[in-house]
C-alpha positions as a printed Julia matrix, in Angstrom:
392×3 Matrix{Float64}:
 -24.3     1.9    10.02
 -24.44    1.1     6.78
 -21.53   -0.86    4.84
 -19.45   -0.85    8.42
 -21.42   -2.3    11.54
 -22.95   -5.43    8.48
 -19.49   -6.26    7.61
 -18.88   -6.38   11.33
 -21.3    -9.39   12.57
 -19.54  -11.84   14.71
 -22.5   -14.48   13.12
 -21.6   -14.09    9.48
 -18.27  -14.32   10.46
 -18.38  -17.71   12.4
 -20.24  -19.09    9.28
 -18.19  -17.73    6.96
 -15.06  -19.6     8.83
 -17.3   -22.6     9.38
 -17.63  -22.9     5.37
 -13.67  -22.15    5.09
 -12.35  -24.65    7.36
 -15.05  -27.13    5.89
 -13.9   -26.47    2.21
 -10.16  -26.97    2.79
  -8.52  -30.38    2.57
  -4.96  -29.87    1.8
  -2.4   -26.7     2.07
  -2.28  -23.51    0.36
  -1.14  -20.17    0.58
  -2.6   -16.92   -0.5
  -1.69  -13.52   -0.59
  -2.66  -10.49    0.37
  -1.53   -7.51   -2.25
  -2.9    -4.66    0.09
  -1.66   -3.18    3.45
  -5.06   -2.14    4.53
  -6.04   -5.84    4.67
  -2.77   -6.81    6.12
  -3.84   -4.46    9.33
  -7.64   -5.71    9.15
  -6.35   -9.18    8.94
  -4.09   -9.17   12.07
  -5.65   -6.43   14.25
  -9.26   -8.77   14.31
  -6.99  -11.57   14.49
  -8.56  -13.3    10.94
  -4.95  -15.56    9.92
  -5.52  -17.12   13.65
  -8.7   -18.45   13.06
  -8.21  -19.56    9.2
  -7.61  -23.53    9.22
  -4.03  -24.36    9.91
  -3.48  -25.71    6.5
  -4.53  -22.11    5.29
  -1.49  -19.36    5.19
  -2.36  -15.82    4.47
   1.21  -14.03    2.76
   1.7   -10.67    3.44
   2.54   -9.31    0.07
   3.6    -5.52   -1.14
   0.09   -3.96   -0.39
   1.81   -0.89    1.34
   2.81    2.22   -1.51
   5.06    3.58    1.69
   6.65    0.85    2.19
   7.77    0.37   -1.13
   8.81    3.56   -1.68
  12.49    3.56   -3.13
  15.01    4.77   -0.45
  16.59    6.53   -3.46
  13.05    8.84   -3.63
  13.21    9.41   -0.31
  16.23   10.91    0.11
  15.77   12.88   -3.31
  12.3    13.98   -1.24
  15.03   15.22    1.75
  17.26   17.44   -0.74
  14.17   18.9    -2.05
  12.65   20.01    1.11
  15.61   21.12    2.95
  15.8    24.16    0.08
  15.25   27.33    1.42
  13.13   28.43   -1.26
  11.01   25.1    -1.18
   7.58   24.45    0.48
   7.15   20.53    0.62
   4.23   18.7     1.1
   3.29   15.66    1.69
   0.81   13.04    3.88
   2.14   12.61    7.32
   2.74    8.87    7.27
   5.92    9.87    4.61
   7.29   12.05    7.57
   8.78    9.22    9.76
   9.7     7.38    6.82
  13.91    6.71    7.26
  16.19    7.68    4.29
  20.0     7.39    4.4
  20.06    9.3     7.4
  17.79   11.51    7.86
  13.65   11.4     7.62
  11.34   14.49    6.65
  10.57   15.3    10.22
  14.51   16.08   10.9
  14.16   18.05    7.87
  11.21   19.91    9.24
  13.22   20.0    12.48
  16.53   21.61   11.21
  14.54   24.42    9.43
  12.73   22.78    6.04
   9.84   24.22    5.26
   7.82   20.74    5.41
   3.67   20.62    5.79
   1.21   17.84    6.27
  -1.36   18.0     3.94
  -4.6    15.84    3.27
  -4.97   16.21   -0.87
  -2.37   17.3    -3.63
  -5.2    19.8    -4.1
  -4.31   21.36   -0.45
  -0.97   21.66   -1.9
  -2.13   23.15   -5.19
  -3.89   26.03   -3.13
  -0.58   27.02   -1.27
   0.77   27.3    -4.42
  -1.58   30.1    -5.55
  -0.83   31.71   -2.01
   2.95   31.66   -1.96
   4.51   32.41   -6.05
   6.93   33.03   -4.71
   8.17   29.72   -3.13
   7.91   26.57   -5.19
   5.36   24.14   -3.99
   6.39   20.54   -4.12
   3.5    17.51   -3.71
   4.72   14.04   -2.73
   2.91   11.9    -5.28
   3.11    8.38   -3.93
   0.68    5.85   -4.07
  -0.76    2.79   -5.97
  -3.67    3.23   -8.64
  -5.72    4.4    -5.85
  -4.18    8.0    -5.0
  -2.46    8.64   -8.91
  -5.9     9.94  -10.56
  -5.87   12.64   -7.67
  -2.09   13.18   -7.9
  -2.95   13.94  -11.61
  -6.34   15.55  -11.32
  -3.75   18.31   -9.13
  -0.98   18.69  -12.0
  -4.25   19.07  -14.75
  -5.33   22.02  -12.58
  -1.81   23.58  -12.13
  -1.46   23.63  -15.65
  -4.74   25.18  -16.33
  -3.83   27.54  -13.53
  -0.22   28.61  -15.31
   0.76   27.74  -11.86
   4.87   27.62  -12.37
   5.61   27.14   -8.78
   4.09   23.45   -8.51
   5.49   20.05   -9.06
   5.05   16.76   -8.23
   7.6    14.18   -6.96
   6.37   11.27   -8.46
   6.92    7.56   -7.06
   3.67    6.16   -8.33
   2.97    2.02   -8.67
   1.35   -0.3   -10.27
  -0.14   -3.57   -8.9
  -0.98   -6.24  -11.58
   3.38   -6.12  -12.76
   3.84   -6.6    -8.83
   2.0    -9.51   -8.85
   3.95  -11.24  -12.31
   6.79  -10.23  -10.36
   5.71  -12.21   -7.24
   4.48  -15.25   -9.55
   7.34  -15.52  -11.51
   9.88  -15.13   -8.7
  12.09  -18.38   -7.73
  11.08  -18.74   -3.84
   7.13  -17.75   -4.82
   4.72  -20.01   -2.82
   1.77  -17.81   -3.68
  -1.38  -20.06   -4.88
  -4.27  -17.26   -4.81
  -4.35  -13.7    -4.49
  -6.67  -11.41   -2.58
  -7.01   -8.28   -4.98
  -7.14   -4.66   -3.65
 -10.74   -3.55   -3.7
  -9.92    0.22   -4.04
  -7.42   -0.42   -6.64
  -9.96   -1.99   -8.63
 -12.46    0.67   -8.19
 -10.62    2.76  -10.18
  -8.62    0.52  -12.37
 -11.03   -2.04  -13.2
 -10.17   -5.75  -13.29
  -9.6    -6.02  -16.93
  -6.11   -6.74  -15.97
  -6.21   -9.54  -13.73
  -8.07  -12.48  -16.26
  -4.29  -12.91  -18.22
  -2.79  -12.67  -15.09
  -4.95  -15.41  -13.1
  -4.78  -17.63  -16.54
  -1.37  -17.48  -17.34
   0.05  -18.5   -13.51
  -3.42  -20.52  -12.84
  -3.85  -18.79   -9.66
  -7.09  -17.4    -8.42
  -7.56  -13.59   -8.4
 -10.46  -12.38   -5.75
 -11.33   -8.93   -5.75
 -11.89   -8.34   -1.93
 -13.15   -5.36    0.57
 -11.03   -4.31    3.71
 -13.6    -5.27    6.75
 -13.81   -8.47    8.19
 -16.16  -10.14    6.16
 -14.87   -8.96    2.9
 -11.4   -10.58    3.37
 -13.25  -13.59    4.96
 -15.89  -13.78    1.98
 -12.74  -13.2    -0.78
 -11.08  -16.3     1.42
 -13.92  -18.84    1.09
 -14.27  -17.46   -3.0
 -10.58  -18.19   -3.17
 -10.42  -21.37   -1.35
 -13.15  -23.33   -3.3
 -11.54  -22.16   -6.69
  -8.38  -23.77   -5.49
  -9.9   -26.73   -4.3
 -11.86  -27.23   -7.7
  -8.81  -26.74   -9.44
 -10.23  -23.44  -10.89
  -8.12  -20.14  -11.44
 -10.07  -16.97  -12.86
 -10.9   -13.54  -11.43
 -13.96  -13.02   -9.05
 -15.35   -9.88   -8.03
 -16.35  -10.12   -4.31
 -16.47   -6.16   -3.73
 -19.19   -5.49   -5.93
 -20.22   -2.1    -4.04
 -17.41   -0.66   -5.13
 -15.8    -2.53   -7.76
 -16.86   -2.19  -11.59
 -14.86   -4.16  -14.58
 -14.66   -1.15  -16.19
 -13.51    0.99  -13.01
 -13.59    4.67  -13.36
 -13.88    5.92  -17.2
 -13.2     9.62  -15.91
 -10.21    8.57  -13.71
  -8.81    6.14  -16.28
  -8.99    9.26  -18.8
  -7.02   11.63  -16.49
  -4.28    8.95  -15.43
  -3.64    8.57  -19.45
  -3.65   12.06  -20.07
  -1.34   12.83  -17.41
   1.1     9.69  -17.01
   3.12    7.55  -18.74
   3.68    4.11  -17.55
   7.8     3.39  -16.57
   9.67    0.76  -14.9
   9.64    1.21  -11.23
  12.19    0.24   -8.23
  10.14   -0.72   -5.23
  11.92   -0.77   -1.81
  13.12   -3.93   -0.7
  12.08   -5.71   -3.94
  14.1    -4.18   -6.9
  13.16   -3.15  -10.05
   9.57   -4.48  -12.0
   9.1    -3.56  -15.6
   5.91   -1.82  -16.37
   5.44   -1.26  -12.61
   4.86    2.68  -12.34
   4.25    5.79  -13.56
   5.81    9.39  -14.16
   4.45   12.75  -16.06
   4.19   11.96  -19.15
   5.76   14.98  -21.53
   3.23   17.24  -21.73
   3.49   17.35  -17.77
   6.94   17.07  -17.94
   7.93   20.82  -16.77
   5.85   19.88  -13.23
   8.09   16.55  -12.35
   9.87   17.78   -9.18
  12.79   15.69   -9.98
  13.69   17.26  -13.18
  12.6    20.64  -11.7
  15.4    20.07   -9.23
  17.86   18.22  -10.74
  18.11   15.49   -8.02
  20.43   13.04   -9.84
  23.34   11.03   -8.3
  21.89    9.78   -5.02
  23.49    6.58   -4.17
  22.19    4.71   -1.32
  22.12    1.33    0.7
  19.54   -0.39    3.22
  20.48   -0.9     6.86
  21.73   -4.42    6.94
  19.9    -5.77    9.92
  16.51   -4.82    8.16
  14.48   -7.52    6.93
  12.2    -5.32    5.28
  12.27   -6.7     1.86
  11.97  -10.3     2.96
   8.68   -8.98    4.9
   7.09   -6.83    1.65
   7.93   -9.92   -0.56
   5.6   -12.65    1.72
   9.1   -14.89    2.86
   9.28  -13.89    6.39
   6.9   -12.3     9.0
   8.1    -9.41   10.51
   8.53  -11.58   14.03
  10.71  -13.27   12.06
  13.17  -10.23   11.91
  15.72  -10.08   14.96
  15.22   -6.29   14.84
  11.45   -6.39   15.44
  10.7    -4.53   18.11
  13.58   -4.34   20.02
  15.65   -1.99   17.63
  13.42   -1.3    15.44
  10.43    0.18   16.91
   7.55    2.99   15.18
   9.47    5.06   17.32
  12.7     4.34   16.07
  12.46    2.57   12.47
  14.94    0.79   10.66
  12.71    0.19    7.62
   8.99    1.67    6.11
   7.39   -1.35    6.77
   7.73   -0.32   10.71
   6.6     3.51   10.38
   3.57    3.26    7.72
   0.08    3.0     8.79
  -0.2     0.35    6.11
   3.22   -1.76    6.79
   3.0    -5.3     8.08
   5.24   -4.36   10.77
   3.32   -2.35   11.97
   0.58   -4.24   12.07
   2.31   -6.99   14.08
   3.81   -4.22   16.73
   0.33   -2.55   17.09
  -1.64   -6.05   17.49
   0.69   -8.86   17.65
   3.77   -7.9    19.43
   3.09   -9.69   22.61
   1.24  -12.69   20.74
   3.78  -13.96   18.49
   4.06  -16.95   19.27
   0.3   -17.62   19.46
  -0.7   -21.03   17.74
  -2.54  -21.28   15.02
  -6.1   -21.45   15.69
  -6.09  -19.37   18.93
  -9.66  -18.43   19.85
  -9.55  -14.7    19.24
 -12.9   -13.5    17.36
 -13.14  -10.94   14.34
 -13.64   -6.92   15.99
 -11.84   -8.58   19.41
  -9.38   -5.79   21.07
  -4.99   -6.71   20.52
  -3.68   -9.23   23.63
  -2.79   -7.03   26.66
  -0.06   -4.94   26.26
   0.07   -5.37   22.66
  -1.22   -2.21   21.62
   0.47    1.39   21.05
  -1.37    4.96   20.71
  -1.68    5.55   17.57
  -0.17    9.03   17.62
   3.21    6.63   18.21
   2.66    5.39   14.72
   1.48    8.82   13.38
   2.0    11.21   15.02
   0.99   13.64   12.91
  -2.59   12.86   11.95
């Protein structure tokens, strides 16, 4: 098939890992900024068969996982209103607040529903005035010009029973935030591919020239991250720092005129807390004013929420590239997908996760262990899916 079973040959890859470990000479360390690739990368096993001078950082790729705990539990007051309907994707469900998630909500009588566009949500609107319809509206650039494209139509509509809760972020201010942090061993960064097809890459150049770090543009299939490796490796060993577009299929420098257009007429950028990190200037967005009178959190005058991480969670250590999650004492023993301490366990994006579902029984697995792009988890290491989302 087309663009999947190509990007899938067990050939290309070998060469493409021949050229790799023929190109590096000395250490470095790049970083993924996408969850997506985080899973691709450990579930065919790619950071196992990279040269052992070569580290691959797992970096703050996954918009559940940095999710404020603050927004979730203002997401938990909203939908346990009688008069609310709330709806949201089902990887939010499991996520933990305080101490509660939306599927105790759901549980103790909240009128929460799984939905698979804002624009699902939009239509139960028109079917119910008389409950107000509330749309989870997380995400990075990828899901915001949908998010928007919904609150456009409401308003066109005269719908007054829709809103958005908005915890939307931006990537290129999580990356100066990584580069410019004091523990930061980041050399290179592999971009998010679907960020990029909407946003562009006329972002990245000043980024890439002002830390002198490499920015490739990279796919999610196995040869995509292993092509955007072997781009990003020979800039670093020429001494060479600049943007590179290895997604060209999808990417554009300009991105998406018509989705740039609706994200400006709908947003406005803010600073942003992300969970586990803290708060990064110029990192997110909110309705802008025009779109004010649909922004859940004014709607509902959610204010005063005070909250506080679980101690034992390593979380933030994991979404900021210091530790790997095996590196957590709570991995996997009490913190499970089953019963999560932190997003980074529950999301189908987290790194976490990605270690439990393909890793959990390998992690101690040397570097360089002969496991082969597309090859299935060691035995044993593997959970149904339905444990990690178990509602589709």
């Amino acid at each position: 098939m087309k663009y999947i079973d190509e990007f899938n040959d067990p050939d290309l890859a070998r060469r493409l890992l021949d050229e790799i470990h023929a190109t590096v000479t000395r250490p470095w360390a790049l970083m993924e900024v996408c969850g997506g690739q985080t899973h691709s990368i450990i579930r065919h096993g790619i950071d196992q068969l990279l040269p052992e001078k070569l580290e691959l950082i797992h970096g703050p790729g996954c918009p559940v996982c940095v999710t404020p705990l603050e927004v979730i539990d203002k997401a938990l007051e909203i939908a346990a209103r009688p008069d609310v309907v709330f709806c949201s994707f089902g990887d939010m469900l499991r996520v933990p607040g305080t101490d509660r998630d939306l599927f105790r909500v759901k549980g103790e009588g909240g009128d929460v529903r799984v939905v698979y566009s804002p624009l699902d949500a939009l239509q139960l609107a028109r079917r119910h005035p008389d409950k107000q319809v509330v749309f989870f509206a997380i995400g990075f650039e990828t899901t915001a010009p949908a998010n928007a494209m919904a609150v456009h139509q409401a308003r066109r509509l005269g719908l007054d029973n829709f809103s958005l809760l908005v915890s939307h972020v931006r990537v290129p201010p999580a990356i100066e935030a990584i580069m410019t942090a004091p523990a930061c061993r980041v050399q290179g960064f592999l971009a998010a591919g679907h960020v990029c097809s909407v946003m562009g890459t006329a972002e990245y150049p000043e980024l890439a020239e002002r830390h002198r770090v490499p920015i490739v543009v990279t796919g999610f299939e196995p040869l995509d991250i292993l092509e955007g490796i072997r781009r990003a490796v020979h800039q670093l060993e020429r001494g060479e720092h600049r943007v590179d577009n290895a997604y060209p299929r999808a990417v554009r420098e300009s991105g998406n005129p018509a989705a740039l257009r609706m994200l400006e007429e709908v947003f406005e950028v803010v600073d942003r807390s992300w969970r586990g990190i803290g708060r990064i200037p110029a990192s997110g967005w909110r309705l802008s004013e025009a779109y004010r009178a649909y922004d859940a959190e004014h709607r509902f005058d959610v204010t005063g929420i005070r909250t506080e991480e679980p101690a034992v969670c390593r979380a933030g250590e994991v979404l900021q590239g210091l530790i790997k999650p095996t590196e957590c004492s709570a991995f996997g023993t009490i913190c499970t997908p089953r019963t999560p301490l932190g997003a980074t366990m529950v999301s189908s994006e987290g790194a976490c996760a990605a270690y439990y579902l393909y890793r959990r029984m390998n992690a101690d697995a040397p570097q360089g262990a002969p496991l082969t792009p597309g090859a299935p988890a060691p035995q044993g290491a593997r959970v149904p899916q339905e444990e990690m989302n178990p509602v589709g």
